[in-house]
Amino acid sequence: MVILVINAGSSSVKYQVINPEKEAVLATGLVERIGMSGAILTHRPTGRKEVRLSGEILDHKIAIEYVLSILLSKNHGVIKDKKEIDAVGHRVVHGGEAFSSSVLISEEVMAQIRACIDYAPLHNPPNLRGINAAKQLLPDVPQVAVFDTAFHQTMPKYAFLYGLPYVLYKRHGIRRYGFHGSSHRYVASRAARLIGKPLDELKLITCHLGNGSSAAAIKYGKSVDTSMGFTPLEGLLMGTRCGDMDPAVILQIMAKEEMTPNDATTMLNKHSGLMGISGLSSDMREIEEEYDTNDRARVAHDIFTYRLRKYIGAYAAAMGGVDVVVFTGGIGENSMLVRKNALKGLEFLGIELNEEKNKAQANGDRQINTSSSRVKVLVIPTNEELVIAQDTMHIVQEMKANQ
Ligand code: ADP
């Protein structure tokens, strides 16, 4: 089976062509600067040379047209006929309370995704543009939506409600939703496979640490808590996002600095986090380069790992224990200093890091706890696209079985 995975952003479309049965990636690529000058398509067919094409790419439909034509092209293509695409899997950021799993896209599903625009005004509209474009260009091909929020729909009410008037939840859906669901789900099931235990017997804490970061408590296969909330601003410190803080702070700053709600949103999302504290960079590599010489870089890093350590402690308490801690995302997979500092002092929970294994330069899945550690500590590269391709395949197989 061949699945085209599409992740449509405001000015970009990322894609992968995947055979989910073989877990094989045929090609990956990215269209950037859609609707701007200098739009460019970068296409990487597996095992062959990268190709870059520039052109006038005014909207998402033209972007996906470009993608299809390069996928079919004689020199750089990976399929011979559009008909070889069995289905398209779309990443959709927000599914609100309507979706607790992936779903075949119908008109009703489109309306429900539209109804979630208020929750994710920057993400759901381009996701919808991607779906509309793919539907027009591949009208006979089933389209599936895979939501970042869906996996966390199993959170109990006491974990997802804020301490606000209940009417605001009922009227406006103000609650915690959580994000990075496909990543947390992927690494949790991969972790269970790696240690050879059933997922539904394990208590896991999964740490997805990238430009955006979140931790999740996964008890017996279900997400019972996660650090991002109504939006991806809540929880851990991130590259440019503030994470947890007293909500009164923002009201005070808006008054003192004469900020509009838009200005405040930009400050919290784009100018805070590692970037805001260090004044240096949102990129963890640059922060780490100056860890020993720059006080503000060091404190930014220390806040990042301190907060993660607090979440690990909190989630162990929430689940009544922890069997596995998983690190993933660009930082989780690569930063030995983040892993080391985040787990410092957690021996009382049964977490013992093997310093040598933690330091070893390695790729792929690996275990980095000591042999006496009660809790397993794993590094697992995430693969959200594979989750999207596999969900899409299962939904299409089910649909065909019911026809
Ligand atoms: P996104 O959330 O945009 O998908 P990634 O998961 O790729 O981002 O993570 C990007 C982050 O990973 C950046 O902060 C980058 O500095 C960090 N990172 C990548 N490689 C390393 C490394 N070797 N050491 C420390 N941080 C790293």
XYZ file of C-alpha atoms and ligand atoms in Angstrom:
430
model
C 0.000 0.000 0.000
C 1.237 3.522 -0.810
C 0.162 6.399 1.435
C 0.835 10.068 0.768
C 1.230 11.849 4.119
C 0.580 15.584 4.059
C 1.325 18.127 6.777
C 0.065 21.490 5.520
C 1.182 24.631 7.356
C 0.393 28.275 6.649
C 3.103 28.705 4.017
C 4.462 25.182 3.690
C 3.485 21.627 2.817
C 5.589 18.747 4.135
C 5.007 15.362 2.560
C 6.151 11.765 2.696
C 5.308 8.791 0.531
C 5.235 5.718 2.749
C 4.581 2.025 2.419
C 3.254 1.461 5.957
C 3.276 -2.340 5.740
C 7.014 -2.360 5.115
C 7.580 0.799 7.190
C 9.416 2.053 4.085
C 9.708 5.707 3.107
C 9.776 6.160 -0.687
C 10.268 9.931 -0.639
C 10.059 12.948 1.631
C 9.832 16.599 0.748
C 8.795 20.090 1.527
C 7.238 23.002 -0.317
C 8.179 26.311 1.306
C 7.176 29.960 0.872
C 3.747 29.174 -0.583
C 2.136 32.414 -1.730
C 5.437 34.315 -1.469
C 8.269 35.067 -3.819
C 10.996 32.437 -3.932
C 8.694 29.457 -3.356
C 10.657 26.232 -3.500
C 10.038 22.489 -3.546
C 12.705 20.218 -2.047
C 12.179 16.570 -2.949
C 14.196 13.673 -1.502
C 13.533 10.325 -3.141
C 14.972 7.640 -0.844
C 18.471 6.570 -1.899
C 18.679 9.159 -4.668
C 19.802 12.752 -5.005
C 17.782 15.623 -3.531
C 16.045 17.832 -6.109
C 15.072 21.478 -5.684
C 12.510 23.188 -7.897
C 11.429 26.795 -7.719
C 8.301 28.245 -9.223
C 5.262 30.380 -8.647
C 3.387 28.453 -5.986
C 0.472 30.659 -5.109
C -1.561 28.345 -2.911
C -1.751 24.878 -1.357
C -3.455 23.388 -4.396
C -0.607 24.443 -6.664
C 1.873 23.197 -4.050
C 0.298 19.732 -4.006
C 0.099 19.769 -7.823
C 3.873 20.319 -7.833
C 4.322 17.508 -5.330
C 2.260 15.087 -7.425
C 4.105 15.998 -10.593
C 7.517 15.363 -9.009
C 6.279 12.110 -7.465
C 5.314 11.037 -10.997
C 8.313 12.512 -12.813
C 10.484 10.245 -14.891
C 13.793 11.220 -13.325
C 12.912 11.918 -9.704
C 9.584 10.176 -9.225
C 8.678 7.259 -6.980
C 5.376 6.213 -8.591
C 4.326 5.767 -12.210
C 0.637 6.580 -11.920
C -1.471 8.658 -9.532
C -3.580 5.541 -9.075
C -0.732 3.971 -7.106
C -1.589 6.325 -4.211
C -4.023 4.261 -2.145
C -4.870 7.013 0.328
C -3.810 10.377 1.698
C -3.200 10.871 5.432
C -3.402 14.449 6.699
C -1.960 15.765 9.928
C -4.607 17.944 11.563
C -3.600 19.855 14.667
C -6.872 20.276 16.537
C -9.772 17.852 16.702
C -11.297 19.332 19.873
C -13.536 16.888 21.732
C -15.002 15.598 18.474
C -12.164 13.194 17.642
C -10.481 10.662 19.888
C -8.962 8.752 16.980
C -8.113 9.155 13.307
C -11.026 9.304 10.878
C -11.982 9.005 7.206
C -12.647 12.542 5.955
C -16.252 13.290 4.984
C -18.132 16.583 4.630
C -19.238 16.202 8.254
C -15.645 15.681 9.414
C -14.578 18.788 7.453
C -17.304 20.784 9.230
C -16.088 19.509 12.614
C -12.469 20.449 11.789
C -13.761 23.898 10.768
C -15.585 24.136 14.087
C -12.213 23.694 15.853
C -10.638 26.699 14.068
C -11.172 28.909 17.124
C -8.961 26.525 19.147
C -6.121 26.493 16.590
C -6.538 29.563 14.374
C -3.023 29.290 12.945
C -3.074 25.552 12.237
C -6.504 24.185 11.344
C -7.142 26.592 8.403
C -3.972 25.523 6.499
C -4.672 21.879 7.420
C -8.106 22.316 5.800
C -6.542 23.944 2.742
C -4.282 20.894 2.378
C -7.263 18.536 2.616
C -9.323 20.531 0.096
C -6.425 20.634 -2.366
C -5.745 16.893 -2.072
C -9.456 16.119 -2.481
C -9.587 18.170 -5.675
C -6.408 16.682 -7.125
C -7.065 13.093 -6.057
C -10.875 12.963 -6.031
C -11.194 9.173 -5.942
C -8.594 8.600 -3.240
C -9.714 8.204 0.408
C -8.472 10.975 2.712
C -7.862 10.440 6.409
C -7.349 12.983 9.211
C -4.936 12.204 12.056
C -5.212 14.672 14.946
C -2.457 15.906 17.295
C -5.034 16.146 20.070
C -6.827 12.788 19.641
C -4.528 10.592 21.737
C -5.042 12.813 24.802
C -8.842 12.576 24.699
C -8.550 9.810 27.305
C -7.424 12.319 29.961
C -9.809 12.284 32.907
C -11.880 15.396 33.583
C -9.868 16.245 36.696
C -6.736 16.412 34.508
C -8.194 18.394 31.622
C -10.333 21.033 33.358
C -8.886 24.392 34.405
C -9.871 25.984 37.698
C -12.114 28.434 35.842
C -15.903 28.878 35.886
C -17.321 25.634 34.480
C -19.572 27.583 32.136
C -16.500 28.593 30.100
C -15.783 24.940 29.369
C -19.371 24.346 28.302
C -19.690 27.572 26.312
C -16.280 27.850 24.635
C -14.584 24.465 25.080
C -11.950 26.017 27.380
C -10.063 22.968 28.695
C -6.728 21.246 28.256
C -6.438 19.242 25.010
C -2.734 18.418 24.670
C -0.723 18.055 21.451
C 2.056 15.909 19.895
C -0.396 12.995 20.291
C 0.936 10.974 17.350
C 4.485 11.262 18.684
C 3.613 10.268 22.270
C 1.552 7.347 20.954
C 4.324 6.195 18.616
C 7.157 6.256 21.164
C 5.000 4.651 23.866
C 4.135 1.638 21.733
C 7.675 1.406 20.395
C 9.014 1.493 23.986
C 6.724 -1.382 24.986
C 7.955 -3.390 22.001
C 11.602 -2.634 22.807
C 11.393 -3.809 26.398
C 9.139 -6.713 25.475
C 6.170 -5.901 27.729
C 2.541 -5.228 26.792
C 1.748 -1.509 26.593
C -1.371 -2.032 28.686
C 0.755 -3.152 31.645
C 3.132 -0.174 31.626
C 3.280 3.286 33.168
C 5.281 5.516 30.822
C 6.381 9.130 30.833
C 7.118 10.251 27.292
C 9.075 13.480 26.760
C 8.779 14.989 23.274
C 11.412 17.737 23.305
C 11.765 19.770 20.113
C 11.106 23.392 19.241
C 7.781 22.702 20.921
C 8.007 20.362 23.902
C 5.542 18.313 25.901
C 5.551 15.443 28.367
C 2.782 12.855 28.687
C 1.754 10.360 31.346
C 0.667 7.162 29.600
C -0.914 4.588 31.896
C -1.719 1.172 30.473
C -1.725 2.533 26.899
C -3.859 5.611 27.563
C -2.786 9.235 27.921
C -3.878 10.311 31.415
C -2.148 13.693 31.436
C 0.035 15.880 29.249
C 1.796 19.190 29.740
C 0.404 21.219 26.823
C -3.084 22.551 27.388
C -5.733 24.552 25.543
C -2.906 25.634 23.239
C 0.703 24.429 22.922
C 1.820 27.303 25.201
C 1.319 25.465 28.479
C 3.760 23.226 30.295
C 7.474 22.870 29.624
C 9.756 25.713 28.616
C 10.178 25.689 24.820
C 12.316 27.288 22.114
C 10.252 30.478 21.973
C 7.203 29.649 24.154
C 6.939 30.437 27.841
C 5.273 27.284 29.194
C 3.628 27.406 32.651
C 3.203 30.743 34.377
C 0.848 32.702 36.583
C -1.900 34.052 34.273
C -1.905 37.327 36.217
C 1.560 38.053 34.823
C 0.248 38.532 31.322
C -2.453 40.960 32.435
C 0.160 42.977 34.316
C 2.560 43.041 31.337
C -0.191 44.020 28.901
C -1.079 46.994 31.095
C 2.511 48.097 31.761
C 3.800 47.647 28.204
C 0.555 48.776 26.524
C 0.267 45.530 24.608
C -2.723 44.421 22.546
C -3.893 40.769 22.811
C -2.087 40.162 19.503
C 1.167 41.635 20.832
C 0.858 39.506 23.959
C 0.208 36.340 21.945
C 3.310 37.042 19.863
C 5.423 37.669 22.946
C 4.305 34.449 24.666
C 4.697 32.295 21.548
C 7.636 33.825 19.691
C 9.814 35.827 22.067
C 9.792 33.766 25.254
C 11.219 30.385 26.287
C 14.909 29.628 25.659
C 15.069 32.598 23.290
C 13.509 35.098 25.666
C 15.526 34.063 28.704
C 18.911 33.616 27.029
C 18.588 36.510 24.557
C 20.779 34.253 22.445
C 18.818 31.619 20.595
C 15.800 29.318 20.627
C 18.063 26.535 19.372
C 19.178 24.139 22.098
C 22.511 23.492 20.361
C 23.453 27.168 20.582
C 22.312 27.326 24.218
C 24.487 24.321 25.048
C 27.518 25.769 23.270
C 27.434 28.670 25.739
C 26.283 26.709 28.814
C 29.620 27.101 30.610
C 30.329 30.693 29.624
C 27.029 32.540 29.438
C 24.876 32.922 32.596
C 21.660 33.512 30.722
C 22.179 30.532 28.421
C 22.867 28.377 31.474
C 19.812 29.541 33.389
C 17.609 29.013 30.308
C 18.918 25.446 30.068
C 18.486 24.908 33.808
C 14.880 26.127 33.713
C 14.227 23.751 30.800
C 15.551 20.682 32.629
C 14.209 21.672 36.078
C 10.718 21.986 34.709
C 10.975 18.679 32.889
C 12.173 17.009 36.109
C 9.156 18.440 37.963
C 6.802 17.047 35.318
C 8.437 13.619 35.519
C 7.921 13.655 39.296
C 4.351 14.871 38.921
C 3.468 12.209 36.364
C 5.006 9.432 38.445
C 2.723 10.626 41.246
C -0.271 10.913 38.895
C 0.145 7.304 37.743
C 1.203 5.844 41.116
C 4.617 4.949 39.701
C 6.608 4.847 36.501
C 8.196 1.963 34.572
C 9.635 3.746 31.550
C 10.827 7.265 30.682
C 11.191 7.966 26.962
C 13.041 10.871 25.348
C 12.223 11.916 21.783
C 12.224 15.009 19.496
C 15.332 16.868 18.302
C 16.415 17.719 21.870
C 15.287 14.489 23.519
C 17.059 12.381 20.913
C 20.288 14.394 20.801
C 20.979 16.307 23.988
C 22.803 14.212 26.556
C 23.001 17.261 28.860
C 19.220 17.719 28.875
C 18.648 14.028 29.641
C 21.305 14.009 32.359
C 20.138 17.185 34.089
C 16.436 16.375 33.788
C 16.922 13.008 35.509
C 19.324 14.311 38.171
C 18.199 13.327 41.668
C 15.417 11.033 40.492
C 17.103 7.895 41.854
C 14.455 7.912 44.609
C 11.925 7.071 41.875
C 14.090 4.177 40.678
C 15.511 6.139 37.734
C 19.258 5.579 37.248
C 20.958 6.901 34.141
C 23.986 5.109 32.723
C 26.270 8.094 32.033
C 28.318 6.295 29.391
C 25.295 5.105 27.457
C 23.732 8.545 27.759
C 26.871 10.153 26.312
C 27.413 7.695 23.479
C 26.877 9.255 20.059
C 24.266 6.991 18.554
C 21.239 7.017 16.332
C 18.120 4.956 16.558
C 16.354 3.369 19.528
C 18.493 2.854 22.609
C 18.300 2.143 26.312
C 20.366 4.400 28.582
C 19.571 3.298 32.151
C 21.953 1.344 34.404
C 21.402 -2.386 34.731
C 20.172 -1.884 38.307
C 17.703 0.869 37.392
C 14.110 -0.140 38.194
C 12.848 2.331 35.571
C 13.891 1.892 31.956
C 15.145 5.059 30.251
C 14.889 5.001 26.467
C 15.759 7.278 23.574
C 13.430 6.673 20.641
C 13.428 8.793 17.463
C 9.841 9.797 16.818
C 8.052 9.050 13.568
C 4.756 10.914 13.359
C 4.503 10.366 9.604
C 4.590 6.597 10.060
C 1.755 6.847 12.604
C -0.263 8.886 10.095
C 0.469 6.378 7.304
C -0.424 3.381 9.489
C -3.650 4.916 10.794
C -4.579 5.816 7.216
C -3.885 2.274 6.041
C -6.004 0.746 8.844
C -8.927 3.063 8.153
C -8.819 2.366 4.419
C -8.599 -1.396 5.028
C -11.615 -1.195 7.349
C -13.521 0.894 4.803
C -12.812 -1.649 2.061
C -13.793 -4.549 4.317
C -17.154 -2.859 4.947
C -17.876 -2.126 1.283
P 10.413 20.537 15.772
O 9.716 20.616 17.098
O 10.369 21.831 15.010
O 10.072 19.303 14.974
P 12.916 19.186 16.366
O 12.230 18.019 16.992
O 13.683 18.974 15.116
O 11.959 20.415 16.148
O 13.916 19.773 17.482
C 14.650 20.934 17.255
C 15.510 21.179 18.497
O 16.417 20.066 18.651
C 16.351 22.438 18.420
O 16.294 23.137 19.661
C 17.755 21.872 18.224
O 18.735 22.715 18.771
C 17.671 20.586 19.020
N 18.787 19.703 18.681
C 19.036 19.062 17.520
N 20.234 18.406 17.579
C 20.745 18.652 18.823
C 21.935 18.259 19.511
N 22.844 17.493 18.929
N 22.103 18.696 20.786
C 21.178 19.485 21.386
N 20.040 19.883 20.792
C 19.812 19.473 19.534
